CSV table of C-alpha atoms in Angstrom, one decimal:
chain,number,residue,atom,x,y,z
A,449,MET,CA,5.3,-1.7,-26.7
A,450,VAL,CA,6.3,-1.4,-23.5
A,451,ASP,CA,3.3,-0.3,-22.5
A,452,ALA,CA,1.4,-3.4,-23.3
A,453,PHE,CA,4.5,-4.9,-22.8
A,454,ALA,CA,3.9,-4.4,-18.3
A,455,LEU,CA,0.2,-4.4,-18.8
A,456,ALA,CA,0.3,-7.8,-20.2
A,457,LEU,CA,2.9,-8.7,-18.5
A,458,SER,CA,1.0,-7.7,-14.4
A,459,HIS,CA,-1.7,-8.8,-15.7
A,460,GLY,CA,-0.9,-12.7,-16.9
A,461,MET,CA,0.3,-12.4,-13.6
A,462,LEU,CA,-2.7,-11.5,-11.5
A,463,ALA,CA,-4.7,-13.5,-13.7
A,464,LEU,CA,-2.6,-16.3,-12.8
A,465,VAL,CA,-2.7,-15.3,-8.9
A,466,ILE,CA,-6.0,-15.1,-9.5
A,467,TRP,CA,-6.7,-19.1,-10.3
A,468,ARG,CA,-4.1,-20.6,-8.1
A,469,LEU,CA,-6.3,-19.1,-5.4
A,470,LEU,CA,-9.1,-20.4,-7.2
A,471,LYS,CA,-7.3,-24.0,-7.2
A,472,VAL,CA,-5.9,-24.2,-3.7
A,473,GLN,CA,-9.6,-22.9,-2.0
A,474,LYS,CA,-11.7,-26.1,-4.4
A,475,ALA,CA,-8.6,-28.2,-2.9
A,476,ALA,CA,-9.3,-27.3,0.7
A,477,ASP,CA,-12.7,-27.0,0.7
A,478,GLU,CA,-12.6,-30.7,-0.6
A,479,ALA,CA,-10.4,-31.7,1.9
A,480,ALA,CA,-12.9,-30.7,4.7
A,481,LYS,CA,-15.9,-32.0,3.9
A,482,PRO,CA,-17.2,-35.1,5.6
A,483,PRO,CA,-15.8,-38.6,4.5
A,484,ARG,CA,-18.9,-39.8,2.3
A,485,ARG,CA,-20.4,-43.1,4.6
A,486,MET,CA,-19.3,-45.6,2.7
A,487,PRO,CA,-23.5,-48.2,2.1
A,488,ILE,CA,-22.1,-52.0,4.6
A,489,ARG,CA,-22.7,-54.7,2.4
A,490,GLY,CA,-24.9,-57.4,2.9
A,491,GLY,CA,-27.7,-55.9,4.2
A,492,ARG,CA,-28.4,-53.5,7.9
A,493,PRO,CA,-26.2,-55.0,10.6
A,494,ARG,CA,-27.5,-56.2,13.1
A,495,ALA,CA,-28.4,-54.9,16.9
B,619,MET,CA,-7.6,-4.4,-28.1
B,620,ARG,CA,-5.8,-2.3,-24.6
B,621,ASP,CA,-9.4,-1.5,-23.5
B,622,LEU,CA,-10.5,-5.1,-24.8
B,623,MET,CA,-7.9,-6.1,-22.3
B,624,MET,CA,-8.8,-4.7,-19.2
B,625,ILE,CA,-12.4,-5.4,-19.8
B,626,GLY,CA,-11.8,-8.8,-20.2
B,627,PHE,CA,-9.8,-9.3,-17.3
B,628,ILE,CA,-11.7,-7.0,-14.8
B,629,LEU,CA,-14.5,-9.9,-17.0
B,630,PHE,CA,-12.7,-12.1,-15.0
B,631,LEU,CA,-12.6,-10.8,-11.6
B,632,ILE,CA,-15.3,-10.5,-11.4
B,633,GLY,CA,-16.1,-13.8,-12.0
B,634,ALA,CA,-13.8,-15.2,-9.7
B,635,ALA,CA,-15.2,-12.9,-7.1
B,636,MET,CA,-18.9,-14.7,-7.0
B,637,ALA,CA,-17.4,-17.9,-6.3
B,638,ARG,CA,-15.2,-16.1,-3.6
B,639,PRO,CA,-16.7,-12.6,-3.1
B,640,PHE,CA,-13.8,-11.8,-1.0
B,641,LEU,CA,-12.2,-11.2,-4.0
B,642,MET,CA,-14.3,-8.0,-4.9
B,643,SER,CA,-12.8,-6.4,-2.5
B,644,MET,CA,-9.2,-7.1,-4.2
B,645,ALA,CA,-10.9,-5.8,-7.6
B,646,TYR,CA,-12.0,-2.4,-5.5
B,647,ILE,CA,-7.6,-2.3,-4.6
B,648,TYR,CA,-6.9,-3.2,-8.2
B,649,VAL,CA,-9.3,0.0,-9.7
B,650,ASP,CA,-8.4,2.4,-7.1
B,651,LEU,CA,-4.4,1.9,-8.0
B,652,VAL,CA,-4.3,0.8,-11.5
B,653,SER,CA,-7.2,2.9,-12.3
B,654,PRO,CA,-8.4,1.3,-15.6
B,655,GLN,CA,-10.6,4.0,-16.9
B,656,ARG,CA,-7.5,6.1,-17.1
B,657,ILE,CA,-5.6,3.8,-18.8
B,658,THR,CA,-7.3,2.7,-21.7
B,659,TYR,CA,-8.8,4.3,-24.3
B,660,TYR,CA,-12.5,4.5,-25.1
B,661,LEU,CA,-14.4,2.7,-23.6
B,662,LEU,CA,-14.4,2.1,-19.9
B,663,SER,CA,-12.9,6.5,-19.3
B,664,SER,CA,-17.7,7.4,-18.5
B,665,ILE,CA,-17.9,4.3,-16.5
B,666,PRO,CA,-17.7,5.3,-12.8
B,667,PHE,CA,-15.9,2.0,-11.8
B,668,SER,CA,-13.9,3.5,-8.2
B,669,MET,CA,-17.9,4.0,-7.0
B,670,ILE,CA,-18.8,0.4,-8.4
B,671,MET,CA,-16.6,-1.6,-7.2
B,672,ALA,CA,-17.1,0.2,-3.7
B,673,ALA,CA,-20.6,-0.7,-3.6
B,674,LEU,CA,-20.1,-4.4,-5.1
B,675,ALA,CA,-17.4,-5.3,-1.9
B,676,VAL,CA,-19.0,-3.7,1.2
B,677,LEU,CA,-22.0,-5.6,-0.3
B,678,PHE,CA,-20.9,-8.9,-1.1
B,679,PHE,CA,-19.1,-8.3,2.2
B,680,LEU,CA,-22.7,-8.1,4.0
B,681,ILE,CA,-24.1,-10.7,1.8
B,682,PHE,CA,-21.6,-13.5,2.1
B,683,GLU,CA,-18.5,-12.7,4.5
B,684,ASP,CA,-18.6,-14.2,8.5
B,685,LYS,CA,-19.3,-11.7,10.9
B,686,LYS,CA,-18.7,-13.4,14.1
B,687,ASN,CA,-15.2,-12.2,14.4
B,688,LEU,CA,-16.2,-8.2,13.4
B,689,ARG,CA,-13.8,-6.1,16.0
B,690,PHE,CA,-12.7,-2.5,15.1
B,691,GLY,CA,-9.3,-2.8,15.4
B,692,ARG,CA,-6.9,0.6,16.8
B,693,LEU,CA,-6.0,1.2,14.3
B,694,GLN,CA,-9.3,0.6,12.3
B,695,VAL,CA,-11.1,3.3,15.5
B,696,LEU,CA,-8.1,5.8,14.6
B,697,MET,CA,-8.7,6.0,11.3
B,698,LEU,CA,-12.1,6.2,11.5
B,699,ILE,CA,-11.5,9.0,14.5
B,700,TRP,CA,-9.3,11.1,11.2
B,701,MET,CA,-11.2,10.7,9.1
B,702,ALA,CA,-14.3,12.3,11.3
B,703,TRP,CA,-11.5,15.2,11.9
B,704,ILE,CA,-10.7,15.7,8.2
B,705,THR,CA,-14.3,16.4,8.1
B,706,PHE,CA,-14.6,18.6,10.4
B,707,THR,CA,-11.5,20.8,9.0
B,708,THR,CA,-13.3,20.7,5.1
B,709,ILE,CA,-16.6,22.7,7.2
B,710,ILE,CA,-14.4,25.7,9.0
B,711,SER,CA,-12.3,25.3,6.0
B,712,GLN,CA,-10.9,28.2,4.8
B,713,LEU,CA,-10.9,27.7,0.5
B,714,PRO,CA,-14.1,25.6,0.8
B,715,GLU,CA,-14.6,24.8,-2.8
B,716,PHE,CA,-11.3,23.1,-3.6
B,717,ALA,CA,-11.4,21.6,-0.4
B,718,TRP,CA,-15.2,19.3,-0.3
B,719,ILE,CA,-12.4,18.6,-3.9
B,720,LYS,CA,-10.0,16.7,-2.0
B,721,TRP,CA,-12.3,15.1,1.0
B,722,ASP,CA,-14.4,13.8,-2.0
B,723,SER,CA,-11.7,11.3,-2.5
B,724,ALA,CA,-8.7,11.1,1.3
B,725,TRP,CA,-12.4,10.4,2.9
B,726,LYS,CA,-12.1,7.1,0.5
B,727,SER,CA,-8.9,6.0,0.6
B,728,ILE,CA,-9.3,5.8,4.6
B,729,ALA,CA,-13.2,4.4,4.7
B,730,PHE,CA,-11.7,1.5,2.8
B,731,GLY,CA,-8.6,1.4,4.9
B,732,ILE,CA,-11.0,0.9,7.7
B,733,PHE,CA,-13.6,-1.7,5.5
B,734,LEU,CA,-10.7,-3.8,4.7
B,735,PRO,CA,-9.5,-5.9,7.2
B,736,PHE,CA,-13.5,-7.0,8.0
B,737,VAL,CA,-12.9,-9.2,4.6
B,738,VAL,CA,-9.1,-10.1,5.3
B,739,THR,CA,-9.4,-12.0,7.7
B,740,SER,CA,-7.0,-15.2,7.1
B,741,ARG,CA,-3.6,-16.1,5.8
B,742,GLN,CA,-4.6,-16.3,2.3
B,743,ARG,CA,-6.0,-13.6,2.1
B,744,ILE,CA,-3.8,-11.0,3.7
B,745,GLU,CA,-1.4,-12.5,1.3
B,746,THR,CA,-4.0,-12.3,-1.7
B,747,THR,CA,-4.1,-8.2,-0.5
B,748,LEU,CA,-0.4,-8.2,-0.7
B,749,TYR,CA,-0.4,-9.3,-4.3
B,750,PHE,CA,-3.0,-7.4,-5.5
B,751,LEU,CA,-0.9,-4.0,-4.2
B,752,ILE,CA,2.6,-5.6,-5.5
B,753,LEU,CA,1.6,-6.5,-8.8
B,754,CYS,CA,-1.4,-3.1,-9.0
B,755,VAL,CA,2.0,-1.4,-8.1
B,756,GLY,CA,3.7,-3.3,-10.5
B,757,VAL,CA,2.0,-2.3,-13.4
B,758,ILE,CA,3.4,1.5,-13.1
B,759,THR,CA,6.7,-0.2,-12.0
B,760,ILE,CA,7.7,-2.3,-15.1
B,761,THR,CA,7.2,0.5,-17.5
B,762,GLY,CA,8.9,2.1,-15.5
B,763,GLY,CA,11.7,0.4,-14.8
B,764,VAL,CA,11.7,-1.3,-18.5
B,765,LYS,CA,11.2,2.0,-20.1
B,766,THR,CA,14.3,3.4,-18.1
B,767,LEU,CA,16.7,0.7,-19.7
B,768,LEU,CA,15.4,1.9,-22.7
B,769,GLY,CA,16.6,5.3,-22.2
B,770,GLY,CA,13.7,7.3,-21.8
B,771,GLY,CA,14.3,8.7,-18.2
B,772,GLY,CA,13.9,12.1,-17.0
B,773,TYR,CA,12.3,14.3,-14.7
B,774,GLY,CA,9.0,14.8,-14.9
B,775,THR,CA,9.6,13.0,-18.4
B,776,LEU,CA,9.2,9.7,-18.2
B,777,ASN,CA,6.0,8.4,-19.3
B,778,LEU,CA,3.8,5.7,-17.1
B,779,LEU,CA,1.2,4.4,-19.1
B,780,VAL,CA,-1.0,7.7,-19.2
B,781,GLU,CA,-0.2,11.6,-19.1
B,782,THR,CA,-1.4,12.7,-15.9
B,783,ASN,CA,1.1,13.4,-13.1
B,784,SER,CA,-1.8,12.7,-10.1
B,785,GLY,CA,-2.0,9.5,-7.9
B,786,LEU,CA,0.0,6.9,-8.6
B,787,TYR,CA,1.2,7.9,-12.1
B,788,GLU,CA,2.8,10.9,-10.4
B,789,SER,CA,6.7,10.6,-10.4
B,790,SER,CA,8.1,11.7,-7.2
B,791,THR,CA,4.5,9.7,-5.1
B,792,ILE,CA,5.6,6.2,-8.0
B,793,SER,CA,9.4,6.4,-6.0
B,794,ALA,CA,8.4,6.1,-2.8
B,795,VAL,CA,6.2,4.1,-3.4
B,796,ALA,CA,7.9,0.9,-5.2
B,797,VAL,CA,11.0,1.6,-3.7
B,798,ALA,CA,9.0,1.0,-0.7
B,799,ILE,CA,7.7,-2.5,-0.8
B,800,ILE,CA,10.6,-3.8,-1.5
B,801,PRO,CA,10.3,-5.9,1.5
B,802,LEU,CA,6.2,-7.3,0.6
B,803,ILE,CA,8.6,-8.9,-2.8
B,804,LEU,CA,11.0,-10.4,-0.6
B,805,TYR,CA,8.2,-11.3,2.1
B,806,LEU,CA,5.9,-13.2,-0.4
B,807,TYR,CA,8.6,-14.9,-2.6
B,808,ASN,CA,9.6,-16.7,0.9
B,809,HIS,CA,6.4,-17.6,2.2
B,810,ASN,CA,3.4,-16.9,0.0
B,811,THR,CA,1.0,-20.4,-0.4
B,812,LEU,CA,-0.2,-20.2,-3.3
B,813,PHE,CA,3.6,-20.7,-5.2
B,814,PRO,CA,6.4,-23.1,-4.9
B,815,LYS,CA,9.3,-21.7,-4.5
B,816,SER,CA,11.6,-22.2,-8.3
B,817,LYS,CA,14.2,-20.1,-10.6
B,818,LEU,CA,10.8,-18.1,-12.7
B,819,LEU,CA,10.1,-17.2,-9.3
B,820,ALA,CA,12.6,-15.8,-8.0
B,821,LEU,CA,13.3,-14.5,-11.5
B,822,PHE,CA,10.2,-12.3,-11.6
B,823,ALA,CA,10.6,-11.7,-8.1
B,824,GLY,CA,13.8,-9.7,-8.7
B,825,GLY,CA,13.3,-8.4,-11.7
B,826,LEU,CA,10.1,-6.9,-9.7
B,827,ILE,CA,12.2,-5.3,-7.5
B,828,PHE,CA,16.0,-4.1,-9.8
B,829,ALA,CA,12.2,-2.0,-12.2
B,830,SER,CA,11.2,-0.4,-8.2
B,831,LEU,CA,15.1,-0.1,-8.1
B,832,LEU,CA,15.6,1.7,-11.2
B,833,ILE,CA,12.9,4.4,-11.1
B,834,PRO,CA,14.1,6.9,-9.1
B,835,ILE,CA,16.3,6.7,-11.8
B,836,GLY,CA,13.9,7.3,-14.4
B,837,THR,CA,11.6,9.4,-12.6
B,838,GLU,CA,15.4,11.4,-11.8
B,839,ALA,CA,13.6,11.9,-8.5
B,840,ARG,CA,15.0,12.7,-5.0
B,841,THR,CA,12.6,11.4,-2.9
B,842,GLY,CA,13.5,7.8,-4.2
B,843,LEU,CA,17.1,7.4,-3.5
B,844,ILE,CA,15.8,8.9,0.2
B,845,CYS,CA,13.9,6.1,0.3
B,846,ILE,CA,16.7,3.3,-1.2
B,847,ALA,CA,19.3,4.6,1.2
B,848,LEU,CA,17.3,4.5,4.2
B,849,LEU,CA,15.5,0.7,2.9
B,850,GLY,CA,19.4,-0.8,2.2
B,851,GLY,CA,20.0,0.1,6.0
B,852,MET,CA,17.1,-1.5,7.7
B,853,LEU,CA,18.1,-4.8,6.0
B,854,TRP,CA,21.3,-4.4,6.2
B,855,LEU,CA,20.6,-4.0,9.6
B,856,LYS,CA,18.2,-6.9,9.8
B,857,SER,CA,20.8,-9.7,7.3
B,858,LYS,CA,22.9,-12.2,8.8
B,859,ARG,CA,25.7,-11.7,7.4
B,860,LYS,CA,26.0,-7.7,8.0
B,861,LEU,CA,29.8,-7.2,5.9
B,862,MET,CA,29.6,-9.1,3.9
B,863,MET,CA,26.0,-7.3,2.4
B,864,LEU,CA,28.4,-3.8,3.7
B,865,VAL,CA,30.0,-4.9,0.5
B,866,LEU,CA,28.2,-6.4,-1.4
B,867,LEU,CA,25.7,-2.9,-1.5
B,868,GLY,CA,28.8,-0.3,-1.2
B,869,GLY,CA,29.8,-1.6,-4.3
B,870,ILE,CA,27.4,-2.4,-6.4
B,871,ALA,CA,26.6,1.7,-5.4
B,872,LEU,CA,29.6,2.7,-6.5
B,873,GLY,CA,29.7,0.7,-9.1
B,874,SER,CA,26.7,1.5,-10.4
B,875,ILE,CA,27.3,5.9,-10.6
B,876,PRO,CA,28.8,5.5,-13.8
B,877,PHE,CA,26.4,4.1,-16.2
B,878,LEU,CA,23.4,6.5,-14.5
B,879,PRO,CA,22.1,9.4,-16.7
B,880,LYS,CA,23.9,12.8,-15.9
B,881,SER,CA,21.0,14.1,-15.5
B,882,PHE,CA,20.1,11.9,-13.0
B,883,THR,CA,23.6,12.5,-10.9
B,884,GLY,CA,23.7,16.2,-11.5
B,885,ARG,CA,19.7,15.9,-9.7
B,886,MET,CA,20.9,13.8,-6.6
B,887,SER,CA,23.9,16.1,-6.1
B,888,THR,CA,21.6,19.0,-4.9
B,889,ILE,CA,19.7,16.9,-2.0
B,890,GLU,CA,22.9,18.8,-0.3
B,891,THR,CA,23.3,22.0,-2.0
B,892,HIS,CA,19.7,22.3,-1.8
B,893,SER,CA,20.0,26.7,-2.2
B,894,SER,CA,20.6,26.6,-6.1
B,895,ASP,CA,17.6,24.0,-6.7
B,896,GLU,CA,14.5,25.6,-7.5
B,897,SER,CA,12.0,23.6,-7.1
B,898,ALA,CA,14.3,22.9,-3.0
B,899,SER,CA,14.5,26.0,-2.9
B,900,THR,CA,10.9,26.5,-2.8
B,901,ARG,CA,9.7,23.2,-1.0
B,902,VAL,CA,12.1,24.7,2.5
B,903,ALA,CA,9.9,27.8,1.8
B,904,VAL,CA,6.3,26.3,1.5
B,905,TRP,CA,7.2,24.7,4.8
B,906,LYS,CA,7.9,28.1,6.6
B,907,TRP,CA,5.3,29.6,5.4
B,908,THR,CA,3.5,26.8,7.1
B,909,LEU,CA,4.5,27.0,10.4
B,910,GLY,CA,3.9,30.2,9.9
B,911,PHE,CA,0.5,29.1,8.7
B,912,VAL,CA,-0.8,26.9,11.3
B,913,ALA,CA,1.0,29.3,14.3
B,914,ASP,CA,-2.4,31.5,12.9
B,915,HIS,CA,-4.4,28.9,12.4
B,916,PRO,CA,-4.8,26.1,14.8
B,917,LEU,CA,-6.6,23.9,13.4
B,918,GLY,CA,-5.2,24.2,9.8
B,919,GLY,CA,-6.9,25.4,6.5
B,920,GLY,CA,-8.2,22.6,5.4
B,921,PHE,CA,-7.7,20.9,2.0
B,922,ASP,CA,-6.4,22.5,-0.4
B,923,ALA,CA,-4.1,25.8,2.1
B,924,TYR,CA,-1.6,25.9,0.2
B,925,ARG,CA,-3.2,28.2,-2.6
B,926,LEU,CA,-3.5,30.6,0.6
B,927,ASN,CA,1.1,30.8,-0.1
B,928,SER,CA,3.0,33.7,-1.2
B,929,ILE,CA,6.0,33.4,-1.0
B,930,GLU,CA,9.8,34.6,-2.0
B,931,TYR,CA,12.9,32.9,-0.8
B,932,ASP,CA,16.4,34.1,-2.7
B,933,MET,CA,18.2,30.7,-3.9
B,934,ILE,CA,21.9,31.4,-6.5
B,935,GLY,CA,20.9,31.7,-9.9
B,936,PRO,CA,23.6,30.0,-13.2
B,937,ASP,CA,26.2,32.6,-12.6
B,938,GLY,CA,27.1,32.4,-8.7
B,939,ARG,CA,24.9,35.3,-7.4
B,940,PRO,CA,22.2,35.6,-5.2
B,941,LYS,CA,18.0,36.3,-6.7
B,942,ARG,CA,15.1,36.4,-5.8
B,943,VAL,CA,12.1,34.6,-6.7
B,944,VAL,CA,8.1,34.9,-5.3
B,945,ASP,CA,5.7,32.2,-6.3
B,946,LYS,CA,2.0,31.5,-5.3
B,947,ALA,CA,0.2,28.2,-4.8
B,948,ARG,CA,3.2,26.1,-4.6
B,949,ALA,CA,2.4,22.7,-2.6
B,950,TYR,CA,3.9,20.7,0.3
B,951,HIS,CA,5.6,19.0,-1.1
B,952,SER,CA,5.1,16.7,2.3
B,953,SER,CA,3.2,14.6,3.8
B,954,TYR,CA,3.3,16.1,6.8
B,955,PHE,CA,3.0,19.7,6.9
B,956,GLU,CA,0.5,19.0,4.5
B,957,THR,CA,-0.7,17.6,7.2
B,958,LEU,CA,-0.2,20.6,9.9
B,959,GLY,CA,-1.2,23.1,7.6
B,960,GLU,CA,-4.4,21.6,5.8
B,961,HIS,CA,-5.4,20.5,9.5
B,962,GLY,CA,-3.9,21.6,12.2
B,963,TYR,CA,-1.3,20.1,15.5
B,964,VAL,CA,-4.7,18.3,15.8
B,965,GLY,CA,-4.6,16.4,12.6
B,966,PHE,CA,-0.3,16.2,12.8
B,967,ALA,CA,-0.4,14.5,15.5
B,968,LEU,CA,-3.2,12.1,14.5
B,969,TYR,CA,-1.9,11.5,11.6
B,970,MET,CA,1.3,10.7,13.3
B,971,THR,CA,-0.1,8.3,16.0
B,972,MET,CA,-1.6,6.4,13.8
B,973,GLN,CA,2.0,5.3,11.9
B,974,ILE,CA,3.7,5.5,15.1
B,975,VAL,CA,0.6,3.0,16.6
B,976,ALA,CA,1.9,0.5,13.3
B,977,LEU,CA,5.0,0.7,13.8
B,978,PHE,CA,4.9,-0.2,16.9
B,979,GLN,CA,1.7,-3.3,16.6
B,980,LEU,CA,4.3,-3.8,14.4
B,981,ARG,CA,7.6,-4.3,15.2
B,982,GLY,CA,5.5,-6.2,19.6
B,983,LEU,CA,5.0,-8.8,17.2
B,984,SER,CA,7.7,-9.4,15.2
B,985,ARG,CA,8.9,-9.3,19.1
B,986,ARG,CA,6.3,-12.2,19.8
B,987,PHE,CA,7.2,-14.0,16.8
B,988,LYS,CA,10.7,-14.2,17.1
B,989,ALA,CA,11.2,-17.8,18.2
B,990,ALA,CA,8.3,-19.1,17.4
B,991,ALA,CA,7.3,-22.8,15.0
B,992,PRO,CA,8.1,-23.0,11.6
B,993,GLU,CA,4.6,-22.3,10.9
B,994,ASP,CA,4.7,-19.3,13.0
B,995,ALA,CA,7.4,-17.7,11.1
B,996,TRP,CA,4.6,-16.3,8.7
B,997,ILE,CA,3.7,-13.4,10.8
B,998,ARG,CA,7.4,-12.3,12.4
B,999,ASP,CA,8.3,-11.7,8.7
B,1000,LEU,CA,5.3,-9.8,7.6
B,1001,ALA,CA,5.5,-7.6,10.9
B,1002,THR,CA,9.0,-7.0,9.8
B,1003,ALA,CA,8.0,-6.7,5.9
B,1004,LEU,CA,5.3,-4.2,7.1
B,1005,PHE,CA,7.4,-2.0,9.2
B,1006,GLN,CA,10.2,-1.8,6.5
B,1007,THR,CA,7.6,-0.9,4.2
B,1008,ILE,CA,5.5,2.0,6.4
B,1009,LEU,CA,9.4,3.6,7.3
B,1010,THR,CA,10.3,4.4,4.4
B,1011,TYR,CA,6.7,4.9,3.0
B,1012,MET,CA,7.3,7.5,6.1
B,1013,ALA,CA,10.6,9.2,4.7
B,1014,GLY,CA,9.4,9.4,1.6
B,1015,SER,CA,6.7,11.3,2.3
B,1016,ALA,CA,8.1,14.0,4.0
B,1017,PHE,CA,9.0,15.2,0.9
B,1018,VAL,CA,5.9,14.5,-1.2
B,1019,GLY,CA,2.2,15.4,-0.3
B,1020,ILE,CA,1.4,11.5,0.0
B,1021,ALA,CA,-0.6,11.6,3.5
B,1022,PHE,CA,-4.0,11.1,0.9
B,1023,GLN,CA,-3.0,8.0,-1.1
B,1024,THR,CA,-4.6,4.9,-1.3
B,1025,THR,CA,-1.3,3.2,-0.8
B,1026,LEU,CA,-0.5,4.1,3.2
B,1027,TYR,CA,-4.3,2.9,3.9
B,1028,LEU,CA,-4.1,-0.3,3.0
B,1029,LEU,CA,-0.7,-0.8,4.3
B,1030,LEU,CA,-2.6,-0.2,7.5
B,1031,ALA,CA,-5.1,-2.2,6.9
B,1032,ILE,CA,-3.1,-4.9,6.2
B,1033,ALA,CA,-0.8,-4.3,9.7
B,1034,ALA,CA,-4.8,-4.0,11.2
B,1035,ALA,CA,-5.7,-7.2,8.9
B,1036,LEU,CA,-2.4,-8.8,10.7
B,1037,ALA,CA,-2.6,-8.1,14.4
B,1038,GLN,CA,-6.6,-9.2,14.4
B,1039,PHE,CA,-5.7,-12.7,12.7
B,1040,VAL,CA,-3.6,-12.9,15.8
B,1041,TYR,CA,-6.1,-11.3,18.4
B,1042,VAL,CA,-8.5,-14.2,17.1
B,1043,ARG,CA,-6.6,-17.0,17.0
B,1044,ASP,CA,-5.4,-16.2,20.7
B,1045,ALA,CA,-9.0,-16.3,22.1
B,1046,ALA,CA,-9.9,-19.0,20.0
B,1047,GLU,CA,-6.5,-20.8,22.0
B,1048,ARG,CA,-7.7,-19.4,24.9
B,1049,LYS,CA,-11.2,-20.7,24.7
B,1050,ALA,CA,-10.2,-23.8,24.0
B,1051,MET,CA,-8.2,-24.0,27.1
B,1052,THR,CA,-10.8,-22.6,29.7
B,1053,ALA,CA,-14.2,-24.6,28.5
B,1054,LYS,CA,-15.4,-26.9,30.4
B,1055,PRO,CA,-15.8,-30.7,29.1
B,1056,ARG,CA,-19.2,-32.2,28.4
B,1057,PHE,CA,-21.8,-34.2,28.6
B,1058,ILE,CA,-22.3,-36.0,24.8
B,1059,PRO,CA,-25.6,-39.0,25.6
B,1060,GLY,CA,-24.5,-42.3,24.2
B,1061,VAL,CA,-21.3,-41.1,24.9
B,1062,GLY,CA,-19.9,-39.5,28.1
B,1063,VAL,CA,-18.3,-36.9,28.7
B,1064,THR,CA,-15.7,-35.8,27.0
B,1065,ALA,CA,-12.5,-33.5,27.0
B,1066,ALA,CA,-13.2,-30.0,27.4
B,1067,GLY,CA,-13.5,-28.3,24.1
């Protein structure tokens, strides 16, 4: 019972760390992407 | 159920490594420290997990990682020389049939310590490595801590998940390691970037530290008490309110004595009266044998050379009379005598140099970033925490033969990774400062950088 508790707690924390890391790094990757260029209204700009 | 849970976790870890390849190196740390193939009953025990994870870690590094700033730091060079030396002493060993077996696990620990700094190249990766180190050791300390609280302790009898008494599952080894990593737990609580500070995080960190302190009590390993004393002293020296801390720690130490098991206090008292304790008397006799052996064999006897010893020593019997004891093939019970006896004066010097260089490097980083900007305070605090951890490990390893434990090489690797991180950052800043202005068509001359 104690073994099961210890294994579950420690592995649960490890899984949480990995999940948080993936989430934080994905957010960092999104933030690092260049902003999308929006199309200009009314067609091409004049020279 | 246990098998399924561990397989599920390993598959989750491998899946995560597909998204973030450096996690494959973390998977190897997990397999090496926790040894899931030993904990599970059926499914994993027949698979060569360590080998598979190591191969995948190297493969993922070669395919996916940026190798632009690849550089061998001082610690990595020392570890490489150390690995070469122990291979040489194994070739000329006195007992090759035993020496190659131990070499087979020793070189892997050192090799991974050399490799890891190539992968752990950012603050977040250093932090992740610390999480894995602490939580993998935590698999054992949480088990041992809870069982100790429930009255299940005792020298050689505390069941730490598996029957085997080797690796981190050995009593004295886990006592030293559990106490040594306490500064790293404190560092992660204060500086981690994955979880905001909260009462839940404080509770978990506090619980883990408490479990780590219970391990020496549960295992009744004297090594653990020595580590607690040294670590307590170092934390006290660094504290800002020294008098209050002294009163608090002294009060806790004295106040807890009546609650400790009698067998624990009895065993700890033999630190002073080693002549009446057989294991301590054996230790001293083996150490004396080792000094004589290395005088005749300056290059050492190779791994497991202790099997050649046959020692006689006097101890005080239970009736108070001296008695003569004869023992054969007694282990060194000390990393220093282990390296001296197995790898000679050169090996001992290399072993000590690695750790001393790490300590000096970390102390240098602590001092350099003493008055650092808030965004760099983590470097100072991590260097200090690693310094305390490695020094505590060195103190513990004076009384147990853990010279080739993975934990030591992981700590050295993290120290090397931290130094490398600072070096690369400094190099980038120097390059930015000395860069020439550039001409860009349609824009004009830009500033440097």
